[in-house]
PDB file of C-alpha atoms in Angstrom:
ATOM      1  CA  MET A   1      48.822 114.325  52.860  1.00  0.00           C
ATOM      2  CA  SER A   2      51.241 112.474  55.126  1.00  0.00           C
ATOM      3  CA  GLU A   3      51.823 113.646  58.699  1.00  0.00           C
ATOM      4  CA  VAL A   4      55.476 114.358  57.902  1.00  0.00           C
ATOM      5  CA  ARG A   5      54.580 116.484  54.892  1.00  0.00           C
ATOM      6  CA  SER A   6      51.914 118.291  56.909  1.00  0.00           C
ATOM      7  CA  LYS A   7      54.475 119.173  59.572  1.00  0.00           C
ATOM      8  CA  MET A   8      56.857 120.397  56.885  1.00  0.00           C
ATOM      9  CA  TYR A   9      54.208 122.718  55.450  1.00  0.00           C
ATOM     10  CA  ARG A  10      53.380 124.049  58.915  1.00  0.00           C
ATOM     11  CA  CYS A  11      57.063 124.733  59.605  1.00  0.00           C
ATOM     12  CA  TYR A  12      57.402 126.466  56.249  1.00  0.00           C
ATOM     13  CA  ALA A  13      54.349 128.628  56.952  1.00  0.00           C
ATOM     14  CA  LEU A  14      55.732 129.529  60.371  1.00  0.00           C
ATOM     15  CA  VAL A  15      59.043 130.636  58.851  1.00  0.00           C
ATOM     16  CA  ILE A  16      57.225 132.828  56.322  1.00  0.00           C
ATOM     17  CA  LEU A  17      55.124 134.361  59.099  1.00  0.00           C
ATOM     18  CA  LEU A  18      58.169 135.111  61.245  1.00  0.00           C
ATOM     19  CA  LEU A  19      59.938 136.744  58.333  1.00  0.00           C
ATOM     20  CA  ALA A  20      56.903 138.898  57.636  1.00  0.00           C
ATOM     21  CA  LEU A  21      56.643 139.931  61.272  1.00  0.00           C
ATOM     22  CA  SER A  22      60.335 140.726  61.352  1.00  0.00           C
ATOM     23  CA  ARG A  23      59.902 143.023  58.371  1.00  0.00           C
ATOM     24  CA  ALA A  24      56.813 144.704  59.761  1.00  0.00           C
ATOM     25  CA  TYR A  25      57.944 145.224  63.323  1.00  0.00           C
ATOM     26  CA  ALA A  26      61.707 145.497  63.290  1.00  0.00           C
ATOM     27  CA  GLY A  27      61.951 147.307  59.990  1.00  0.00           C
ATOM     28  CA  THR A  28      65.355 145.759  59.294  1.00  0.00           C
ATOM     29  CA  SER A  29      64.667 145.223  55.586  1.00  0.00           C
ATOM     30  CA  CYS A  30      63.430 148.750  54.952  1.00  0.00           C
ATOM     31  CA  GLU A  31      65.589 151.153  53.000  1.00  0.00           C
ATOM     32  CA  PRO A  32      65.565 154.942  53.413  1.00  0.00           C
ATOM     33  CA  ILE A  33      63.573 156.856  50.818  1.00  0.00           C
ATOM     34  CA  TRP A  34      65.759 159.887  51.558  1.00  0.00           C
ATOM     35  CA  GLU A  35      68.956 160.374  53.522  1.00  0.00           C
ATOM     36  CA  GLU A  36      71.603 162.972  54.228  1.00  0.00           C
ATOM     37  CA  ASP A  37      75.014 161.895  55.501  1.00  0.00           C
ATOM     38  CA  PHE A  38      76.860 165.239  55.218  1.00  0.00           C
ATOM     39  CA  THR A  39      79.866 163.722  53.461  1.00  0.00           C
ATOM     40  CA  GLY A  40      80.407 166.757  51.251  1.00  0.00           C
ATOM     41  CA  PRO A  41      79.590 170.461  51.110  1.00  0.00           C
ATOM     42  CA  LEU A  42      76.088 171.450  52.163  1.00  0.00           C
ATOM     43  CA  ASP A  43      73.648 170.440  49.416  1.00  0.00           C
ATOM     44  CA  GLN A  44      71.903 173.656  48.425  1.00  0.00           C
ATOM     45  CA  THR A  45      69.334 171.696  46.410  1.00  0.00           C
ATOM     46  CA  THR A  46      68.135 170.120  49.667  1.00  0.00           C
ATOM     47  CA  TRP A  47      68.807 172.667  52.404  1.00  0.00           C
ATOM     48  CA  ASN A  48      67.859 176.287  53.006  1.00  0.00           C
ATOM     49  CA  VAL A  49      70.210 178.270  55.256  1.00  0.00           C
ATOM     50  CA  ILE A  50      68.026 180.457  57.460  1.00  0.00           C
ATOM     51  CA  GLU A  51      69.186 183.944  58.437  1.00  0.00           C
ATOM     52  CA  GLY A  52      67.904 186.641  60.763  1.00  0.00           C
ATOM     53  CA  ASP A  53      66.062 186.995  64.057  1.00  0.00           C
ATOM     54  CA  GLY A  54      62.547 186.327  62.768  1.00  0.00           C
ATOM     55  CA  CYS A  55      61.509 189.974  62.548  1.00  0.00           C
ATOM     56  CA  ALA A  56      61.331 189.849  58.746  1.00  0.00           C
ATOM     57  CA  GLU A  57      58.752 187.083  59.134  1.00  0.00           C
ATOM     58  CA  GLY A  58      56.805 189.077  61.721  1.00  0.00           C
ATOM     59  CA  ILE A  59      57.916 186.870  64.620  1.00  0.00           C
ATOM     60  CA  CYS A  60      60.842 188.637  66.278  1.00  0.00           C
ATOM     61  CA  GLY A  61      62.727 186.233  68.494  1.00  0.00           C
ATOM     62  CA  TRP A  62      61.265 183.480  66.310  1.00  0.00           C
ATOM     63  CA  GLY A  63      58.030 183.647  68.284  1.00  0.00           C
ATOM     64  CA  ASN A  64      59.713 182.349  71.449  1.00  0.00           C
ATOM     65  CA  ASN A  65      61.796 185.330  72.636  1.00  0.00           C
ATOM     66  CA  GLU A  66      64.941 183.563  71.438  1.00  0.00           C
ATOM     67  CA  ALA A  67      68.218 185.448  71.799  1.00  0.00           C
ATOM     68  CA  GLN A  68      70.009 184.364  68.641  1.00  0.00           C
ATOM     69  CA  SER A  69      70.052 185.630  65.095  1.00  0.00           C
ATOM     70  CA  TYR A  70      70.722 182.920  62.531  1.00  0.00           C
ATOM     71  CA  ASP A  71      73.424 183.232  59.888  1.00  0.00           C
ATOM     72  CA  ALA A  72      75.455 181.055  57.537  1.00  0.00           C
ATOM     73  CA  ALA A  73      78.520 181.255  59.783  1.00  0.00           C
ATOM     74  CA  GLY A  74      76.675 179.113  62.324  1.00  0.00           C
ATOM     75  CA  VAL A  75      76.470 176.234  59.825  1.00  0.00           C
ATOM     76  CA  SER A  76      79.425 174.043  58.897  1.00  0.00           C
ATOM     77  CA  ILE A  77      80.280 170.488  57.868  1.00  0.00           C
ATOM     78  CA  ALA A  78      83.436 168.719  59.038  1.00  0.00           C
ATOM     79  CA  ASP A  79      84.392 165.040  58.919  1.00  0.00           C
ATOM     80  CA  GLY A  80      80.944 164.006  57.705  1.00  0.00           C
ATOM     81  CA  VAL A  81      79.091 165.817  60.496  1.00  0.00           C
ATOM     82  CA  LEU A  82      76.803 168.853  60.290  1.00  0.00           C
ATOM     83  CA  ASN A  83      77.624 171.412  62.987  1.00  0.00           C
ATOM     84  CA  LEU A  84      75.154 174.073  64.092  1.00  0.00           C
ATOM     85  CA  THR A  85      77.090 176.415  66.353  1.00  0.00           C
ATOM     86  CA  ALA A  86      75.832 179.133  68.673  1.00  0.00           C
ATOM     87  CA  TYR A  87      78.449 181.817  69.280  1.00  0.00           C
ATOM     88  CA  THR A  88      78.912 185.463  70.227  1.00  0.00           C
ATOM     89  CA  ASP A  89      80.095 187.733  67.402  1.00  0.00           C
ATOM     90  CA  GLY A  90      82.459 190.707  67.605  1.00  0.00           C
ATOM     91  CA  GLN A  91      79.612 193.033  68.591  1.00  0.00           C
ATOM     92  CA  GLY A  92      78.485 190.788  71.429  1.00  0.00           C
ATOM     93  CA  GLU A  93      75.426 189.521  69.526  1.00  0.00           C
ATOM     94  CA  ILE A  94      74.474 185.835  69.700  1.00  0.00           C
ATOM     95  CA  ARG A  95      74.517 184.045  66.349  1.00  0.00           C
ATOM     96  CA  SER A  96      73.641 180.463  65.482  1.00  0.00           C
ATOM     97  CA  GLY A  97      72.735 178.006  62.707  1.00  0.00           C
ATOM     98  CA  LYS A  98      69.448 176.773  61.270  1.00  0.00           C
ATOM     99  CA  LEU A  99      68.552 174.717  58.182  1.00  0.00           C
ATOM    100  CA  THR A 100      65.248 173.648  56.631  1.00  0.00           C
ATOM    101  CA  THR A 101      64.202 171.566  53.629  1.00  0.00           C
ATOM    102  CA  ALA A 102      61.104 173.721  52.959  1.00  0.00           C
ATOM    103  CA  GLY A 103      60.148 173.698  49.295  1.00  0.00           C
ATOM    104  CA  LYS A 104      62.917 171.206  48.489  1.00  0.00           C
ATOM    105  CA  HIS A 105      62.165 168.005  50.366  1.00  0.00           C
ATOM    106  CA  SER A 106      59.074 166.991  52.303  1.00  0.00           C
ATOM    107  CA  PHE A 107      57.220 163.787  53.072  1.00  0.00           C
ATOM    108  CA  GLN A 108      53.927 162.552  54.486  1.00  0.00           C
ATOM    109  CA  HIS A 109      53.944 159.645  56.953  1.00  0.00           C
ATOM    110  CA  GLY A 110      56.889 157.359  57.602  1.00  0.00           C
ATOM    111  CA  TYR A 111      59.750 157.207  60.047  1.00  0.00           C
ATOM    112  CA  VAL A 112      62.387 159.922  60.279  1.00  0.00           C
ATOM    113  CA  GLU A 113      65.442 159.733  62.480  1.00  0.00           C
ATOM    114  CA  ALA A 114      68.801 161.400  62.987  1.00  0.00           C
ATOM    115  CA  ARG A 115      72.013 160.553  64.786  1.00  0.00           C
ATOM    116  CA  ILE A 116      72.750 163.562  66.962  1.00  0.00           C
ATOM    117  CA  ARG A 117      75.202 164.630  69.624  1.00  0.00           C
ATOM    118  CA  LEU A 118      73.682 167.294  71.835  1.00  0.00           C
ATOM    119  CA  PRO A 119      75.761 170.208  73.131  1.00  0.00           C
ATOM    120  CA  GLN A 120      76.690 171.200  76.657  1.00  0.00           C
ATOM    121  CA  GLY A 121      75.804 174.599  78.062  1.00  0.00           C
ATOM    122  CA  ARG A 122      73.103 176.546  79.837  1.00  0.00           C
ATOM    123  CA  GLY A 123      70.538 178.414  77.781  1.00  0.00           C
ATOM    124  CA  LEU A 124      70.924 176.117  74.753  1.00  0.00           C
ATOM    125  CA  TRP A 125      67.862 174.812  72.924  1.00  0.00           C
ATOM    126  CA  PRO A 126      68.700 172.575  69.929  1.00  0.00           C
ATOM    127  CA  ALA A 127      65.827 170.972  68.042  1.00  0.00           C
ATOM    128  CA  PHE A 128      65.001 168.508  65.254  1.00  0.00           C
ATOM    129  CA  TRP A 129      61.449 169.083  64.016  1.00  0.00           C
ATOM    130  CA  MET A 130      58.973 169.339  61.120  1.00  0.00           C
ATOM    131  CA  MET A 131      56.471 171.835  59.771  1.00  0.00           C
ATOM    132  CA  PRO A 132      53.829 171.540  57.015  1.00  0.00           C
ATOM    133  CA  GLU A 133      54.497 172.817  53.523  1.00  0.00           C
ATOM    134  CA  ASP A 134      52.429 175.668  52.073  1.00  0.00           C
ATOM    135  CA  GLN A 135      50.800 176.804  55.306  1.00  0.00           C
ATOM    136  CA  GLN A 136      47.683 178.837  54.635  1.00  0.00           C
ATOM    137  CA  HIS A 137      45.916 179.166  57.975  1.00  0.00           C
ATOM    138  CA  GLY A 138      48.634 180.195  60.424  1.00  0.00           C
ATOM    139  CA  TRP A 139      50.524 178.360  63.132  1.00  0.00           C
ATOM    140  CA  PRO A 140      49.646 175.868  64.551  1.00  0.00           C
ATOM    141  CA  LEU A 141      46.368 175.143  62.756  1.00  0.00           C
ATOM    142  CA  GLU A 142      48.098 172.788  60.317  1.00  0.00           C
ATOM    143  CA  GLY A 143      50.326 171.159  62.923  1.00  0.00           C
ATOM    144  CA  GLU A 144      53.941 170.963  64.036  1.00  0.00           C
ATOM    145  CA  ILE A 145      55.884 167.805  64.922  1.00  0.00           C
ATOM    146  CA  ASP A 146      58.862 168.167  67.257  1.00  0.00           C
ATOM    147  CA  ILE A 147      61.008 165.045  67.008  1.00  0.00           C
ATOM    148  CA  LEU A 148      63.543 166.207  69.575  1.00  0.00           C
ATOM    149  CA  GLU A 149      63.897 169.210  71.833  1.00  0.00           C
ATOM    150  CA  TRP A 150      66.514 169.482  74.567  1.00  0.00           C
ATOM    151  CA  THR A 151      67.589 172.283  76.863  1.00  0.00           C
ATOM    152  CA  GLY A 152      70.883 172.884  78.597  1.00  0.00           C
ATOM    153  CA  HIS A 153      69.279 173.711  81.930  1.00  0.00           C
ATOM    154  CA  GLU A 154      67.653 170.239  82.036  1.00  0.00           C
ATOM    155  CA  PRO A 155      70.321 168.050  80.406  1.00  0.00           C
ATOM    156  CA  TYR A 156      68.728 164.785  81.572  1.00  0.00           C
ATOM    157  CA  ARG A 157      65.413 165.449  79.801  1.00  0.00           C
ATOM    158  CA  LEU A 158      64.321 164.936  76.179  1.00  0.00           C
ATOM    159  CA  ILE A 159      61.085 166.312  74.760  1.00  0.00           C
ATOM    160  CA  GLY A 160      58.941 165.182  71.824  1.00  0.00           C
ATOM    161  CA  ALA A 161      55.825 167.204  71.036  1.00  0.00           C
ATOM    162  CA  ILE A 162      53.059 168.037  68.599  1.00  0.00           C
ATOM    163  CA  HIS A 163      51.420 171.447  68.251  1.00  0.00           C
ATOM    164  CA  PHE A 164      47.872 172.018  67.009  1.00  0.00           C
ATOM    165  CA  GLY A 165      44.673 173.841  67.960  1.00  0.00           C
ATOM    166  CA  ASP A 166      43.734 177.435  67.203  1.00  0.00           C
ATOM    167  CA  LEU A 167      45.780 180.571  66.649  1.00  0.00           C
ATOM    168  CA  PRO A 168      47.727 181.846  69.682  1.00  0.00           C
ATOM    169  CA  PRO A 169      46.877 182.258  72.502  1.00  0.00           C
ATOM    170  CA  ASP A 170      44.494 179.334  71.945  1.00  0.00           C
ATOM    171  CA  ASN A 171      47.143 177.010  70.556  1.00  0.00           C
ATOM    172  CA  VAL A 172      47.572 173.582  72.160  1.00  0.00           C
ATOM    173  CA  HIS A 173      50.428 171.121  72.447  1.00  0.00           C
ATOM    174  CA  TYR A 174      50.875 167.519  73.535  1.00  0.00           C
ATOM    175  CA  SER A 175      54.305 166.424  74.693  1.00  0.00           C
ATOM    176  CA  GLU A 176      56.180 163.365  75.923  1.00  0.00           C
ATOM    177  CA  THR A 177      59.389 163.521  77.944  1.00  0.00           C
ATOM    178  CA  LEU A 178      62.137 161.022  78.651  1.00  0.00           C
ATOM    179  CA  ARG A 179      64.515 161.422  81.575  1.00  0.00           C
ATOM    180  CA  ALA A 180      67.789 159.561  81.943  1.00  0.00           C
ATOM    181  CA  PRO A 181      70.250 159.028  84.799  1.00  0.00           C
ATOM    182  CA  ALA A 182      73.022 160.567  82.671  1.00  0.00           C
ATOM    183  CA  VAL A 183      73.176 163.624  80.438  1.00  0.00           C
ATOM    184  CA  TRP A 184      72.427 163.103  76.757  1.00  0.00           C
ATOM    185  CA  SER A 185      75.245 165.283  75.463  1.00  0.00           C
ATOM    186  CA  ASN A 186      78.195 162.952  76.048  1.00  0.00           C
ATOM    187  CA  ASN A 187      77.594 160.715  73.016  1.00  0.00           C
ATOM    188  CA  PHE A 188      75.745 160.402  69.735  1.00  0.00           C
ATOM    189  CA  HIS A 189      72.220 158.948  70.003  1.00  0.00           C
ATOM    190  CA  THR A 190      69.480 158.324  67.439  1.00  0.00           C
ATOM    191  CA  TYR A 191      66.259 160.292  67.771  1.00  0.00           C
ATOM    192  CA  GLY A 192      63.236 159.531  65.623  1.00  0.00           C
ATOM    193  CA  VAL A 193      59.513 159.817  65.103  1.00  0.00           C
ATOM    194  CA  GLU A 194      57.076 157.359  63.560  1.00  0.00           C
ATOM    195  CA  TRP A 195      54.286 159.236  61.807  1.00  0.00           C
ATOM    196  CA  SER A 196      51.168 157.413  60.609  1.00  0.00           C
ATOM    197  CA  ARG A 197      47.438 158.020  60.303  1.00  0.00           C
ATOM    198  CA  GLU A 198      46.908 156.271  63.627  1.00  0.00           C
ATOM    199  CA  ARG A 199      49.619 157.795  65.791  1.00  0.00           C
ATOM    200  CA  ILE A 200      52.819 159.758  66.234  1.00  0.00           C
ATOM    201  CA  ALA A 201      55.446 157.900  68.290  1.00  0.00           C
ATOM    202  CA  TRP A 202      58.784 159.189  69.543  1.00  0.00           C
ATOM    203  CA  TYR A 203      61.921 157.038  69.689  1.00  0.00           C
ATOM    204  CA  VAL A 204      65.370 157.238  71.241  1.00  0.00           C
ATOM    205  CA  ASN A 205      67.964 154.662  70.189  1.00  0.00           C
ATOM    206  CA  ASP A 206      65.208 152.606  68.489  1.00  0.00           C
ATOM    207  CA  ARG A 207      62.991 152.462  71.574  1.00  0.00           C
ATOM    208  CA  ILE A 208      59.607 154.160  71.961  1.00  0.00           C
ATOM    209  CA  HIS A 209      59.368 156.734  74.722  1.00  0.00           C
ATOM    210  CA  GLY A 210      55.980 158.303  73.931  1.00  0.00           C
ATOM    211  CA  VAL A 211      52.902 158.077  71.699  1.00  0.00           C
ATOM    212  CA  ALA A 212      50.177 160.524  70.654  1.00  0.00           C
ATOM    213  CA  THR A 213      46.928 159.441  68.984  1.00  0.00           C
ATOM    214  CA  PRO A 214      43.861 161.259  67.630  1.00  0.00           C
ATOM    215  CA  ALA A 215      41.903 160.166  70.715  1.00  0.00           C
ATOM    216  CA  GLU A 216      44.405 161.832  73.025  1.00  0.00           C
ATOM    217  CA  ILE A 217      44.068 165.267  71.444  1.00  0.00           C
ATOM    218  CA  ALA A 218      40.286 165.185  70.939  1.00  0.00           C
ATOM    219  CA  PRO A 219      38.179 167.248  70.519  1.00  0.00           C
ATOM    220  CA  TRP A 220      40.858 168.945  68.423  1.00  0.00           C
ATOM    221  CA  PRO A 221      41.139 167.453  64.912  1.00  0.00           C
ATOM    222  CA  TRP A 222      44.119 165.308  63.916  1.00  0.00           C
ATOM    223  CA  VAL A 223      45.607 167.748  61.395  1.00  0.00           C
ATOM    224  CA  PHE A 224      48.827 165.816  60.791  1.00  0.00           C
ATOM    225  CA  ASP A 225      47.573 163.922  57.724  1.00  0.00           C
ATOM    226  CA  GLU A 226      46.621 166.900  55.598  1.00  0.00           C
ATOM    227  CA  LYS A 227      49.982 167.925  54.099  1.00  0.00           C
ATOM    228  CA  PRO A 228      53.581 166.824  53.629  1.00  0.00           C
ATOM    229  CA  PHE A 229      55.985 168.163  56.245  1.00  0.00           C
ATOM    230  CA  TYR A 230      59.539 169.439  55.775  1.00  0.00           C
ATOM    231  CA  LEU A 231      62.529 169.031  58.097  1.00  0.00           C
ATOM    232  CA  ILE A 232      64.120 171.642  60.360  1.00  0.00           C
ATOM    233  CA  VAL A 233      67.340 171.486  62.382  1.00  0.00           C
ATOM    234  CA  ASN A 234      68.441 174.400  64.530  1.00  0.00           C
ATOM    235  CA  MET A 235      70.309 175.587  67.603  1.00  0.00           C
ATOM    236  CA  ALA A 236      68.285 178.180  69.495  1.00  0.00           C
ATOM    237  CA  VAL A 237      69.570 180.085  72.516  1.00  0.00           C
ATOM    238  CA  GLY A 238      67.420 181.326  75.390  1.00  0.00           C
ATOM    239  CA  GLY A 239      63.732 181.890  74.836  1.00  0.00           C
ATOM    240  CA  THR A 240      60.652 180.402  76.445  1.00  0.00           C
ATOM    241  CA  LEU A 241      62.138 176.911  76.675  1.00  0.00           C
ATOM    242  CA  GLY A 242      65.878 177.554  76.498  1.00  0.00           C
ATOM    243  CA  GLY A 243      65.915 179.665  79.639  1.00  0.00           C
ATOM    244  CA  GLU A 244      68.547 182.102  80.830  1.00  0.00           C
ATOM    245  CA  VAL A 245      71.362 182.824  78.380  1.00  0.00           C
ATOM    246  CA  VAL A 246      74.851 182.243  79.776  1.00  0.00           C
ATOM    247  CA  PRO A 247      77.337 183.857  77.323  1.00  0.00           C
ATOM    248  CA  GLN A 248      80.353 182.138  78.886  1.00  0.00           C
ATOM    249  CA  ASP A 249      78.890 178.775  77.785  1.00  0.00           C
ATOM    250  CA  LEU A 250      79.281 179.824  74.138  1.00  0.00           C
ATOM    251  CA  PRO A 251      80.346 178.734  71.608  1.00  0.00           C
ATOM    252  CA  ALA A 252      78.409 175.473  71.676  1.00  0.00           C
ATOM    253  CA  THR A 253      77.586 173.047  68.875  1.00  0.00           C
ATOM    254  CA  VAL A 254      74.891 170.461  68.157  1.00  0.00           C
ATOM    255  CA  GLU A 255      76.154 167.777  65.749  1.00  0.00           C
ATOM    256  CA  PHE A 256      74.160 165.801  63.165  1.00  0.00           C
ATOM    257  CA  ASP A 257      75.886 162.701  61.811  1.00  0.00           C
ATOM    258  CA  TRP A 258      73.061 161.731  59.455  1.00  0.00           C
ATOM    259  CA  ILE A 259      69.314 162.102  58.843  1.00  0.00           C
ATOM    260  CA  ARG A 260      67.128 159.393  57.250  1.00  0.00           C
ATOM    261  CA  VAL A 261      63.511 159.077  56.173  1.00  0.00           C
ATOM    262  CA  TYR A 262      61.903 155.638  55.817  1.00  0.00           C
ATOM    263  CA  PRO A 263      58.537 154.651  54.321  1.00  0.00           C
ATOM    264  CA  GLU A 264      55.561 154.178  56.601  1.00  0.00           C
ATOM    265  CA  GLY A 265      55.629 150.978  58.669  1.00  0.00           C
ATOM    266  CA  CYS A 266      59.372 150.488  58.833  1.00  0.00           C
ATOM    267  CA  ARG A 267      59.747 151.211  62.531  1.00  0.00           C
ATOM    268  CA  THR A 268      56.376 150.185  63.953  1.00  0.00           C
ATOM    269  CA  GLY A 269      56.370 148.092  67.100  1.00  0.00           C
ATOM    270  CA  LEU A 270      59.820 148.534  68.610  1.00  0.00           C
ATOM    271  CA  SER A 271      59.903 148.061  72.356  1.00  0.00           C
ATOM    272  CA  SER A 272      60.014 150.651  75.114  1.00  0.00           C
ATOM    273  CA  PRO A 273      63.321 151.534  76.792  1.00  0.00           C
TER     274      PRO A 273
END
């Protein structure tokens, strides 16, 4: 083989390698396996509208001493955006919106992200998170993945977390936080989680801000590979993380522009902020 031809083959191999790396690490060629863009009425075949204060499920205050009761009036879609609104009703009770895909759409491993604009107001606690389907052993023995939690009393801080361990009060959680010089509620941002057998990584605007691995939660088992998980979006008020309720800061709305789920590997390796 001539030297010129050898160089050509090496260049060709390098191009192929770079393309493969681009696909594996940037994920630009990956397509969503599921997405919701909220361009029409709420899809009842995908979403469950949650109602009540948790007492019917045996967890009044939704297990966190939350102040709101969920109802359908707290959920709306306008101009291609899902709005979950916390408000005070005519009787002075706090109402809000919550949706899940339980029993309708779930997945196991991959990358899930949403474009979200956070609200402004004290006592607010919006979240984008996942729970396992068909739980049989009680929370949090089969895990919980919190993609995004934010509170109005700490508007510069974002939280990503996983919950595991034994039944309360012996439950355990591992969390990562990201603080910014400006509040997160002024603009839309993308928030995501990469979920694989090796790790769970949290992203903001396509940049990693935290990682959890089986080694980091040992000796507790890595329970996040046992079942598919479904999606949850909600706007809580008050409670153990939301803090003091300030009624004059209501109504307040968290906005979801879109939600997407990608196959495993599509977002691995993006850089830190």
